[in-house]
Coordinates of C-alpha atoms and ligand atoms in Angstrom, one line a residue:
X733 CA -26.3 18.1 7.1
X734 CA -25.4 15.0 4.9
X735 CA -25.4 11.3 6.0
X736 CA -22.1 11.4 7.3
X737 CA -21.8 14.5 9.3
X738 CA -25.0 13.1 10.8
X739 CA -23.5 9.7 11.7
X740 CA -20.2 11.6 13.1
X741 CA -22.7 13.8 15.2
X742 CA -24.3 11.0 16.7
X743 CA -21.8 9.3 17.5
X744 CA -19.8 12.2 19.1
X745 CA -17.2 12.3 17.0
X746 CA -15.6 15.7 16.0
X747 CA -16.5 17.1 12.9
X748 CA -14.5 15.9 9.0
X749 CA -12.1 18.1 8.1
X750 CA -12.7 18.6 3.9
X751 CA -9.4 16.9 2.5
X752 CA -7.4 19.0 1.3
X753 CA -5.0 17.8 -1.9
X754 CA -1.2 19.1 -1.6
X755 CA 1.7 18.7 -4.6
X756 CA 4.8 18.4 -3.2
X757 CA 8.4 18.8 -4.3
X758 CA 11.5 18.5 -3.2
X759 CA 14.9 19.8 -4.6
X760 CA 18.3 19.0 -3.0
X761 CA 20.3 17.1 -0.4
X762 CA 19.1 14.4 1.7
X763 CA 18.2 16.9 4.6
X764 CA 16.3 18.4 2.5
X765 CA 14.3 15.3 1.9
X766 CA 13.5 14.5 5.8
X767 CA 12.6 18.3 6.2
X768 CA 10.3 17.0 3.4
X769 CA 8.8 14.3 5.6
X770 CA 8.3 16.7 8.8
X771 CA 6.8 19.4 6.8
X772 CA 4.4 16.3 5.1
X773 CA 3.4 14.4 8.3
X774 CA 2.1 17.8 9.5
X775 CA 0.1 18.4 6.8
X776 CA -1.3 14.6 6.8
X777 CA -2.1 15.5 10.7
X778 CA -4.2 18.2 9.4
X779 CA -6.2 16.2 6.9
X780 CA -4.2 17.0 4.0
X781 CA -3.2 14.0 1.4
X782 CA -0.9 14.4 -1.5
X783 CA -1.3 14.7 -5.0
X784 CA 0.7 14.2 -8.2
X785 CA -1.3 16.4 -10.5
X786 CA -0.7 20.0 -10.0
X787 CA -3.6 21.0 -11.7
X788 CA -5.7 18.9 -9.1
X789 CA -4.0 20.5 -5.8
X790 CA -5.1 23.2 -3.3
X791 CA -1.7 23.7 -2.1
X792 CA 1.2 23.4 -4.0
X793 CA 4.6 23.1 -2.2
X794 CA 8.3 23.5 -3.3
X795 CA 11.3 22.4 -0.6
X796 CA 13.7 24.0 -1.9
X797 CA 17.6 24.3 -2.9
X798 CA 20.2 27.3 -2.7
X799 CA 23.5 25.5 -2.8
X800 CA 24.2 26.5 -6.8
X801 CA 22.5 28.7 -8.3
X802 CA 21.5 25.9 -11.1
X803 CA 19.3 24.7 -7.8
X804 CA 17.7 28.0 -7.9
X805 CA 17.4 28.3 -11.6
X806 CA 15.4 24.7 -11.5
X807 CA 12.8 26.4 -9.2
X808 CA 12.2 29.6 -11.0
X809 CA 11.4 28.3 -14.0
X810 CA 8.6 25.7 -12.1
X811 CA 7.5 28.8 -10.8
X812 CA 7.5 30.6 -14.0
X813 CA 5.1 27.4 -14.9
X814 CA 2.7 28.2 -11.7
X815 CA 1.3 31.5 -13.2
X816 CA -0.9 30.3 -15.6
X817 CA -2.5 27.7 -12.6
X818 CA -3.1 30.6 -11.0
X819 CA -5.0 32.4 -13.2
X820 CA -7.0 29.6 -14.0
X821 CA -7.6 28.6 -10.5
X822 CA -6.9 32.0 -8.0
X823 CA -7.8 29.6 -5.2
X824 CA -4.8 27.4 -5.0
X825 CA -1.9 28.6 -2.5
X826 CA 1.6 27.8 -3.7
X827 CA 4.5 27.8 -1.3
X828 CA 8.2 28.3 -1.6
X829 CA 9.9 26.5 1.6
X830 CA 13.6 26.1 2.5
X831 CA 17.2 27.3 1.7
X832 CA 15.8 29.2 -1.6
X833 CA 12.5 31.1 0.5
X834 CA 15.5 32.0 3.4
X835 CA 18.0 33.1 0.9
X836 CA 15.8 34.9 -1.5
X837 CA 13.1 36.0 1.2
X838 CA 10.7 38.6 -0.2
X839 CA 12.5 38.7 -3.5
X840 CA 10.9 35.7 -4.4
X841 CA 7.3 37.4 -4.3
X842 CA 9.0 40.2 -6.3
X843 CA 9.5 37.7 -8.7
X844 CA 6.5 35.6 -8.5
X845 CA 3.8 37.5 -7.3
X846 CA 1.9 34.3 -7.6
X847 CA 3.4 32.7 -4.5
X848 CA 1.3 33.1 -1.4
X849 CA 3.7 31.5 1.5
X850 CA 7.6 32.2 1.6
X851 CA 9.0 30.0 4.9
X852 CA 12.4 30.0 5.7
X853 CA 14.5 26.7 6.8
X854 CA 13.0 27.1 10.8
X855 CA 9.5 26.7 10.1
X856 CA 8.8 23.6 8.6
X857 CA 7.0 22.5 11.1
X858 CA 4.6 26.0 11.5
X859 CA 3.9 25.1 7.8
X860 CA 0.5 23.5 8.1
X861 CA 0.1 27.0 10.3
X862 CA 0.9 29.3 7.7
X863 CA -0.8 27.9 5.2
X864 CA -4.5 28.5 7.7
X865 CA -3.3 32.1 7.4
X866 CA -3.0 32.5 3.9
X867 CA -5.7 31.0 3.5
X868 CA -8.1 32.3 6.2
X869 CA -6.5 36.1 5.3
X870 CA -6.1 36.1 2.2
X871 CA -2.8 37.3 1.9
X872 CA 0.8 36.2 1.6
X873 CA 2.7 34.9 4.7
X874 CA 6.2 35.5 4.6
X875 CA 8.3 33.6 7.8
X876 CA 12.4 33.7 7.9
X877 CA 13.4 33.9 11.6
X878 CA 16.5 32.2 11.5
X879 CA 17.0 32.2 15.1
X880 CA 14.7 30.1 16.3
X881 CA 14.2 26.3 17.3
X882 CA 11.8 24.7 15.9
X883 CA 10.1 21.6 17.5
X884 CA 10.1 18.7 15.6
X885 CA 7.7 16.1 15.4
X886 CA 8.5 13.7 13.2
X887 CA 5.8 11.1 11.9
X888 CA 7.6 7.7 10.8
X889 CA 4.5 6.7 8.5
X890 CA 5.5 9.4 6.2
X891 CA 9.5 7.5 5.5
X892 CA 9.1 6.7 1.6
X893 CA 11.5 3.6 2.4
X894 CA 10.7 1.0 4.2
X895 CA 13.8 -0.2 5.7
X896 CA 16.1 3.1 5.5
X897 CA 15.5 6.3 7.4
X898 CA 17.0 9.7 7.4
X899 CA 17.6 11.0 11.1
X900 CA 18.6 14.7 11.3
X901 CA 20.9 15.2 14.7
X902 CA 21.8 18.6 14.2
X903 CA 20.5 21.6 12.0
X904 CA 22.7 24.4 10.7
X905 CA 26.5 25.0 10.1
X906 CA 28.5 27.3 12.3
X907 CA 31.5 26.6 9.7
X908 CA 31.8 29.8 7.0
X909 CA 33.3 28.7 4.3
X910 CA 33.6 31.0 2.2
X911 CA 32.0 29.5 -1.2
X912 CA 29.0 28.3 0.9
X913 CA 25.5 29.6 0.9
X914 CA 24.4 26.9 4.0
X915 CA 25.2 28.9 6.8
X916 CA 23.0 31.7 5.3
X917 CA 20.2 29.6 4.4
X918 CA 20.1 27.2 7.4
X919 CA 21.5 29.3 10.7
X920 CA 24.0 28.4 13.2
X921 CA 24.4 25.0 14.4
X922 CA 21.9 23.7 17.1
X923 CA 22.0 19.6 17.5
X924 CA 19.3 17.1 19.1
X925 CA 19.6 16.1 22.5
X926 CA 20.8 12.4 22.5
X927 CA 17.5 11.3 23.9
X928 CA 15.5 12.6 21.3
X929 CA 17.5 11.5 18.7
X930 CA 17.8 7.5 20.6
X931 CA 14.0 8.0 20.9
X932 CA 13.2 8.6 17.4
X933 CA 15.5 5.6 16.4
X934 CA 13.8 3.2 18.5
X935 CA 10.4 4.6 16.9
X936 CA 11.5 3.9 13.5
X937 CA 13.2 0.6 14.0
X938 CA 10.3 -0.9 15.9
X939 CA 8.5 0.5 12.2
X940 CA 10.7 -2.1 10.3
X941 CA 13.6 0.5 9.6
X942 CA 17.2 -1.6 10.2
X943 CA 19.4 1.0 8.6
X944 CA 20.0 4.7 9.9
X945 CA 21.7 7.7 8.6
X946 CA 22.2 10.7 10.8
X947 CA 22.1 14.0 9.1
X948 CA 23.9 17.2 9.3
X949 CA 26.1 19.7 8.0
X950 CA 29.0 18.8 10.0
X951 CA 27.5 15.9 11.2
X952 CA 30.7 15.0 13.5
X953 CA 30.5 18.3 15.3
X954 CA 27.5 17.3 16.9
X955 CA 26.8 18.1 20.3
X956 CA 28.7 21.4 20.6
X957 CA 26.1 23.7 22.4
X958 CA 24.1 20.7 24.2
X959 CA 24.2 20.1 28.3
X960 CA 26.9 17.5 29.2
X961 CA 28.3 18.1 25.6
X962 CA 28.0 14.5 24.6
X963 CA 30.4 13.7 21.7
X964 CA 29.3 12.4 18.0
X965 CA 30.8 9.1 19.0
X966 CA 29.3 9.2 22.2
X967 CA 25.9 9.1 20.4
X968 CA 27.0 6.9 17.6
X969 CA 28.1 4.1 21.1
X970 CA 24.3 5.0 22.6
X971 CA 22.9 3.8 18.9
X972 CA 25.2 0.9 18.6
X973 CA 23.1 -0.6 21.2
X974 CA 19.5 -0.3 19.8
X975 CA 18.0 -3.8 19.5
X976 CA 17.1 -4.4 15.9
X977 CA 19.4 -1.6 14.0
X978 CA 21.6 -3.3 12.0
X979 CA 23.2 -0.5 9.9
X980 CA 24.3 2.9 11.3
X981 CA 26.0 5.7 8.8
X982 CA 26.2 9.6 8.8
X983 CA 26.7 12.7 6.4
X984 CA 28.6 14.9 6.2
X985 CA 31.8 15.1 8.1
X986 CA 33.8 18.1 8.3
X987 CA 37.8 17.0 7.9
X988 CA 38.7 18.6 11.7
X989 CA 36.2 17.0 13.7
X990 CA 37.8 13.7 12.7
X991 CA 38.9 12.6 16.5
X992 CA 41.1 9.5 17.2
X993 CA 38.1 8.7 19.7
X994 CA 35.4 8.6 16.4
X995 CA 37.9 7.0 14.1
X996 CA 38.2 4.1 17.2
X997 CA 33.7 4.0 17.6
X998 CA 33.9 3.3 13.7
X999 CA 36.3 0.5 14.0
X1000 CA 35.0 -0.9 17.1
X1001 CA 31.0 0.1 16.8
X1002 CA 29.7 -3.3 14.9
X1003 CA 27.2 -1.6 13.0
X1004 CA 28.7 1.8 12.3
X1005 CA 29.7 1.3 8.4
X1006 CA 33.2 1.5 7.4
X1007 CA 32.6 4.7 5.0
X1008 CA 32.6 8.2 5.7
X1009 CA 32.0 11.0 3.4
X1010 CA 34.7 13.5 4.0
X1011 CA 34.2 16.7 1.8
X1012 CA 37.8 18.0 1.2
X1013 CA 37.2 20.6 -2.1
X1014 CA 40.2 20.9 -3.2
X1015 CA 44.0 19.6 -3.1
X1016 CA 46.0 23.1 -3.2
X1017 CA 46.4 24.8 0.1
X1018 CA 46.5 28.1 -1.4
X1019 CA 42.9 27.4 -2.9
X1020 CA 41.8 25.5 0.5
X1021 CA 43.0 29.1 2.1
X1022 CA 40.7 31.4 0.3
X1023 CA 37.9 28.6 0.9
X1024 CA 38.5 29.3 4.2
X1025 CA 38.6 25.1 4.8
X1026 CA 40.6 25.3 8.1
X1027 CA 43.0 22.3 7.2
X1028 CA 45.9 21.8 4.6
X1029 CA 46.2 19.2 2.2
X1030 CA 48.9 17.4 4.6
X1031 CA 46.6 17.6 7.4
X1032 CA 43.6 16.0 5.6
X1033 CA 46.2 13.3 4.4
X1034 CA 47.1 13.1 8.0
X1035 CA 43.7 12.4 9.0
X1036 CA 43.3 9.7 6.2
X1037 CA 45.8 7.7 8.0
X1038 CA 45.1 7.8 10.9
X1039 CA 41.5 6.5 10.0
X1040 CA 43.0 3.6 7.9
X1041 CA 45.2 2.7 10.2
X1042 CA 42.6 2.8 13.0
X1043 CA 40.0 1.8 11.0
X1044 CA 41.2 -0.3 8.5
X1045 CA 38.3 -1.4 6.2
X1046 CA 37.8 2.3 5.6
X1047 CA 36.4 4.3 2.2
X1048 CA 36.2 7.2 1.5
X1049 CA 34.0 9.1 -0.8
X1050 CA 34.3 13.0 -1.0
X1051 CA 33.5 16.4 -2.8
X1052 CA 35.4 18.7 -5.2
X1053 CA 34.4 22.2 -6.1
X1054 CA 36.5 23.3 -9.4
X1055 CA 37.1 26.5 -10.8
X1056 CA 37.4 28.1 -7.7
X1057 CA 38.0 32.0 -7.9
X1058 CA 41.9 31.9 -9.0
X1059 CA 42.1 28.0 -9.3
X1060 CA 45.2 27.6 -11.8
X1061 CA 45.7 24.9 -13.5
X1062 CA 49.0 23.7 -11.2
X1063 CA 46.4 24.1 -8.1
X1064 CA 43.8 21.9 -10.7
X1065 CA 46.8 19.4 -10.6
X1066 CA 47.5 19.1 -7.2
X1067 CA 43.6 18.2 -6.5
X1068 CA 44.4 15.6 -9.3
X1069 CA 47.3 14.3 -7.2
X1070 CA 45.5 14.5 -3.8
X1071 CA 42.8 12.4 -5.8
X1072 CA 45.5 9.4 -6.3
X1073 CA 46.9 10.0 -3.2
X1074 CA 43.8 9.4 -1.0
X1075 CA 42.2 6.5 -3.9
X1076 CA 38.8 7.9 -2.9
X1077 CA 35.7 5.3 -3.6
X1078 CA 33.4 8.4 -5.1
X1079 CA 33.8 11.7 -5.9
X1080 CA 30.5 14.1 -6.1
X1081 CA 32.6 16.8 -8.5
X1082 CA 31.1 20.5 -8.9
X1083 CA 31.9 23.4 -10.9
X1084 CA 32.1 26.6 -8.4
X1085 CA 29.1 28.8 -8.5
X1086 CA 29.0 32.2 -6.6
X1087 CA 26.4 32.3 -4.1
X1088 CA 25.5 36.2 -3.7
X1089 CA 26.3 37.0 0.2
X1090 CA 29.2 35.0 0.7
X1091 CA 32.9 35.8 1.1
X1092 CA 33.6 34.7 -2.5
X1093 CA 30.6 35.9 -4.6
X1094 CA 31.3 39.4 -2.9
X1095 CA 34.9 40.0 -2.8
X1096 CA 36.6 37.3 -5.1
X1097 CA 36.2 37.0 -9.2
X1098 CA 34.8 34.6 -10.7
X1099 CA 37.6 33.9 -13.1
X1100 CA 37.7 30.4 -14.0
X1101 CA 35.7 30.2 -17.7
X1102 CA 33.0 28.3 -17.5
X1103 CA 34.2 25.9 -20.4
X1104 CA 37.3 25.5 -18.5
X1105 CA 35.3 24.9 -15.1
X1106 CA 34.0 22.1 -17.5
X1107 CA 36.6 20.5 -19.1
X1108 CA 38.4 19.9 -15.4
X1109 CA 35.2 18.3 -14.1
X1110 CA 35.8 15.9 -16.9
X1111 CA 38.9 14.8 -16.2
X1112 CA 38.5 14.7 -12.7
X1113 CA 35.4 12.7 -13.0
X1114 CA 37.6 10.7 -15.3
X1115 CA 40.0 10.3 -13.5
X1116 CA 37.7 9.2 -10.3
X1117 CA 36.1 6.4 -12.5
X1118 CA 39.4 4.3 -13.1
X1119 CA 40.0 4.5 -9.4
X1120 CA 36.4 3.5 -8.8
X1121 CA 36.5 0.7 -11.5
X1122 CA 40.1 -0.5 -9.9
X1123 CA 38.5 -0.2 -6.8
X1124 CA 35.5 -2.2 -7.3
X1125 CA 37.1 -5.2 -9.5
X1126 CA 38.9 -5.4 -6.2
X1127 CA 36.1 -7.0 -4.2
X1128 CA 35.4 -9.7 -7.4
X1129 CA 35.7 -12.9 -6.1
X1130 CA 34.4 -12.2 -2.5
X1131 CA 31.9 -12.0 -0.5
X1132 CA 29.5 -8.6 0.7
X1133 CA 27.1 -8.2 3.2
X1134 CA 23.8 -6.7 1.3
X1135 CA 20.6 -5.1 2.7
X1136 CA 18.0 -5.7 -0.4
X1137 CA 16.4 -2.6 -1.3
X1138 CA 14.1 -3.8 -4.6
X1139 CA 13.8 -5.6 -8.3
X1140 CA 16.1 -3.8 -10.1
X1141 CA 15.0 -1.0 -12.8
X1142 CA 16.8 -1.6 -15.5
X1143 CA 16.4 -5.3 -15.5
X1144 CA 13.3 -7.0 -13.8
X1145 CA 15.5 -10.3 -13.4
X1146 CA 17.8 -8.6 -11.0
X1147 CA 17.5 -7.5 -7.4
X1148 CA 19.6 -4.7 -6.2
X1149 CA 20.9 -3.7 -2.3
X1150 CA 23.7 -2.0 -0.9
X1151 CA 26.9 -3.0 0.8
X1152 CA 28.7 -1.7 3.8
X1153 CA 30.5 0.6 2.1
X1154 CA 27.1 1.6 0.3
X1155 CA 28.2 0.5 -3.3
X1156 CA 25.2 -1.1 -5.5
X1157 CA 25.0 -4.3 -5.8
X1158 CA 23.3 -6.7 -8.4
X1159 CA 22.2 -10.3 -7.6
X1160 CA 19.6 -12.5 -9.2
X1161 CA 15.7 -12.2 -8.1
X1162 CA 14.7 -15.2 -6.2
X1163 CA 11.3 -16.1 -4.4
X1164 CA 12.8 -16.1 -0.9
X1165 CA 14.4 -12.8 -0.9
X1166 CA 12.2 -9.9 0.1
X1167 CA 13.3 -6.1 0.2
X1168 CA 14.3 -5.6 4.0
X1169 CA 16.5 -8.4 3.6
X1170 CA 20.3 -9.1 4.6
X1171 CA 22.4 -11.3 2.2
X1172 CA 26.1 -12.7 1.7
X1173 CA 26.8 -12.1 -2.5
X1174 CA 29.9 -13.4 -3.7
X1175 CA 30.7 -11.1 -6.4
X1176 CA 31.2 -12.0 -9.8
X1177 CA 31.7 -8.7 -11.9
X1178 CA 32.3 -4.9 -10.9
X1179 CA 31.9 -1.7 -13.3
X1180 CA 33.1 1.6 -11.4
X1181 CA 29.2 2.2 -10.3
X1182 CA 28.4 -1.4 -9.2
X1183 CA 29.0 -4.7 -8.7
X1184 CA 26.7 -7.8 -9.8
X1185 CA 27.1 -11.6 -8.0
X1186 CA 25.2 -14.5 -6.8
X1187 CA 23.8 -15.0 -3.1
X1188 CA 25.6 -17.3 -1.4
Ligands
SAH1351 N1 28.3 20.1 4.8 C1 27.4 20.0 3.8 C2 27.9 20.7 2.5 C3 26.7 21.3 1.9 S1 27.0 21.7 0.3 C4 26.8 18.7 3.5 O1 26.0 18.2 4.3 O2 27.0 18.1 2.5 C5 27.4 20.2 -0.5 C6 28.6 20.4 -1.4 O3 28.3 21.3 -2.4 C7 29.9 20.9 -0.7 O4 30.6 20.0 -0.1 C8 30.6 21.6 -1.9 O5 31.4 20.6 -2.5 C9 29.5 22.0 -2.8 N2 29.3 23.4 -2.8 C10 28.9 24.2 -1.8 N3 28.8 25.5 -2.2 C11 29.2 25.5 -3.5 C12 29.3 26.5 -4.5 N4 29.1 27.8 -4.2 N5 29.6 26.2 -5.7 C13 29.8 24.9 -6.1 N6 29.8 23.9 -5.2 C14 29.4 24.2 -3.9
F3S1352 FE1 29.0 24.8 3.8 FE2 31.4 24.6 4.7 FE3 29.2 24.4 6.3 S1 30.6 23.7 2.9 S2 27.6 23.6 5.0 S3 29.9 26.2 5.3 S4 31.1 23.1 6.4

């Protein structure tokens, strides 16, 4: 018995746990990222702390990424890199979580024989769990049961920002579009009861955290299978009202859940932010058809008014997939004119990637040549960045309200935060502000990414 086990014995307390080092990485969207936290805060409870050197880790973990199969690509060739650890050092267990270990299940062992845990998108939290069985049997664990619930316990030491937090309300998409690997790789849609979700705000704000951003596939669905069936602006009204919060956003809307009642919350809700992203894919209804979108380019227009004119400080930022199986280059157009019409903020622009299993992959082509996928991601991105540019020389001149976030990186004699509309902003370092903190910038230049100014 050494010194310390002896101390611990005499005083009673229960036995130390050996540490245990994990690497950790994480691919993908921003739900990805919280999954990140819950699966880490369970492994702190257990003892575990993280590492950055893989070659100094007992567990190495991947949270993974299906959405294009570039996501997949990135973690098959980390893998690939894995082997060699392995055979230099049989004891470490490597673990493949998330969309990828649900879509590619025991392929990925096929692969990789290296990998010792494959856990699907409903057992984050059984991770620390799994990981005793590999380890205690010494054999792989494999655990995709999609149908489950899984209870989430969510640590808010483990938030790698101080004053920003990620809040997932609902898990899953019930949506079946027919491009999309996410109902696949994350089940059908089951949301947080209300109290849980009010709980875990009040937690992290009494932490320090003043903004919050709820999380979910169709985010504004929310509610759909809970008792009472409370509304996404129903819970969005019970958040406005937390003592403390001063920002409240969400991601990602779905066009149709877009209710007169949720357009009114964000207008009238002071700290719900004026900006909403609001995926629309594409501007041809023929191509919105075969996507299996539900809405028509007039409808989504439709909708776009009626937030504006509701809501009248309103941006919008959105998605575009492009060469879509039989996208032609007059449907191309039309996404070009729906871009102009709407005079999005942002555009996040992709190329159209089949997803084996879905609708498309299976009984579409993939016709659209890659270099022409290419060159009309160009001039749509191009075409985005002088509405962006227009946009943001717009706000020169006056004034934004700013949550601090850091020094900058590029330029230790600037500070940077974010505005209501979440656009980066600029302003000179000066001893009195501190990250965390909310500022007035009168602004003095724009490019089409950010804007610089001065605190007024
Ligand atoms: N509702 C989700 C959408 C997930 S996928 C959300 O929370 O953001 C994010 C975006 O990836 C989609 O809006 C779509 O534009 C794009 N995408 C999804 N499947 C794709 C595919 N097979 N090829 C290219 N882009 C895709
Ligand atoms: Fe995917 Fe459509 Fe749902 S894009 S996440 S199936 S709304």
């Amino acid at each position: 018995m050494n010194s310390e086990q002896l101390i611990r014995q005499t005083l009673g307390l229960p036995a130390a746990r050996a540490t245990r080092k994990v690497y950790f990485e994480s691919f993908g969207c921003q739900m990805n990222l919280v999954d990140s936290e819950l699966v880490l805060a369970g492994l702190q409870r257990k003892g575990y702390v993280l590492c950055h050197d893989r070659m100094d880790a007992d567990v190495i973990l991947f949270n993974t990424c299906s959405v294009r199969q570039h996501a997949e690509d990135k973690v098959w060739s980390r893998l690939g890199q894995l082997a060699h650890v392995k055979r230099q050092r049989p004891e470490v267990a490597i673990g493949v979580i998330g969309c990828m270990a649900q879509n590619e299940g025991s392929r990925i062992r096929e692969r990789a024989p290296h990998v010792d845990l494959v856990a699907g998108t409903r057992h984050f939290s059984d991770v620390p769990a799994l990981l005793e069985q590999v380890q205690t049997q010494h054999k792989p664990v494999v655990a995709l049961d999609i149908d489950r619930r899984m209870p989430e316990e969510r640590d808010v030491l483990t938030r790698p920002e101080p004053f920003k937090a990620f809040v997932s309300v609902m898990r899953g998409c019930d949506m079946a579009c027919t491009y999309c690997v996410v109902p696949k790789t994350r089940g059908s849609e089951i949301s947080k009861p209300v109290r849980e979700i009010h709980d875990e705000v009040l937690r992290l704000v009494g932490d320090g955290v003043s903004e919050v951003t709820l999380l979910g596939q169709t985010v504004n669905s929310y509610g759909k299978r809970l008792d009472g069936r409370p509304r996404f602006s129903q819970l969005l009204e019970v958040l406005n009202e937390v003592q403390g919060l001063q920002r409240l956003r969400f991601i990602t809307s779905y066009p149709m859940f877009m209710t007169r009642d949720l357009w009114r919350v964000m207008a009238e809700c002071d700290k719900v932010m004026p900006y909403l992203h609001l995926p629309v894919q594409s501007g041809s209804n023929r191509v919105l058809k075969a996507m299996n979108r539900l809405y028509t380019k007039e409808r989504y227009l439709a909708l776009v008014s009626e937030g504006k004119e509701i809501c009248p400080e309103l941006e919008l930022a959105t998605d575009w997939i492009l060469g879509f199986p039989g996208e032609t280059d007059a449907d191309f157009e039309e996404s070009l004119e729906l871009l102009e019409r709407v005079q999005f903020q942002g555009s996040f622009v992709f190329r159209y990637s089949p997803r084996e299993g879905t609708p498309a992959a299976s009984e579409l082509v993939d016709d659209v040549p890659e270099e022409l996928k290419k060159e009309r991601q160009q001039r749509m991105l191009a075409a985005q960045q002088a509405i962006s540019r227009r946009k943001y020389a717009a706000s020169i001149g006056s004034s934004v309200r700013v949550l601090t976030e850091g020094v900058s990186k590029r330029n230790a004699a600037m500070l940077t935060g974010r505005d209501s509309w979440y656009r980066l902003v600029h302003f000179p370092v000066s001893e009195s502000i501190k990250p965390g903190d909310y500022l007035d910038v009168r602004i003095t230049k724009a490019t089409g990414l950010s804007l610089t100014g001065e605190v007024v």
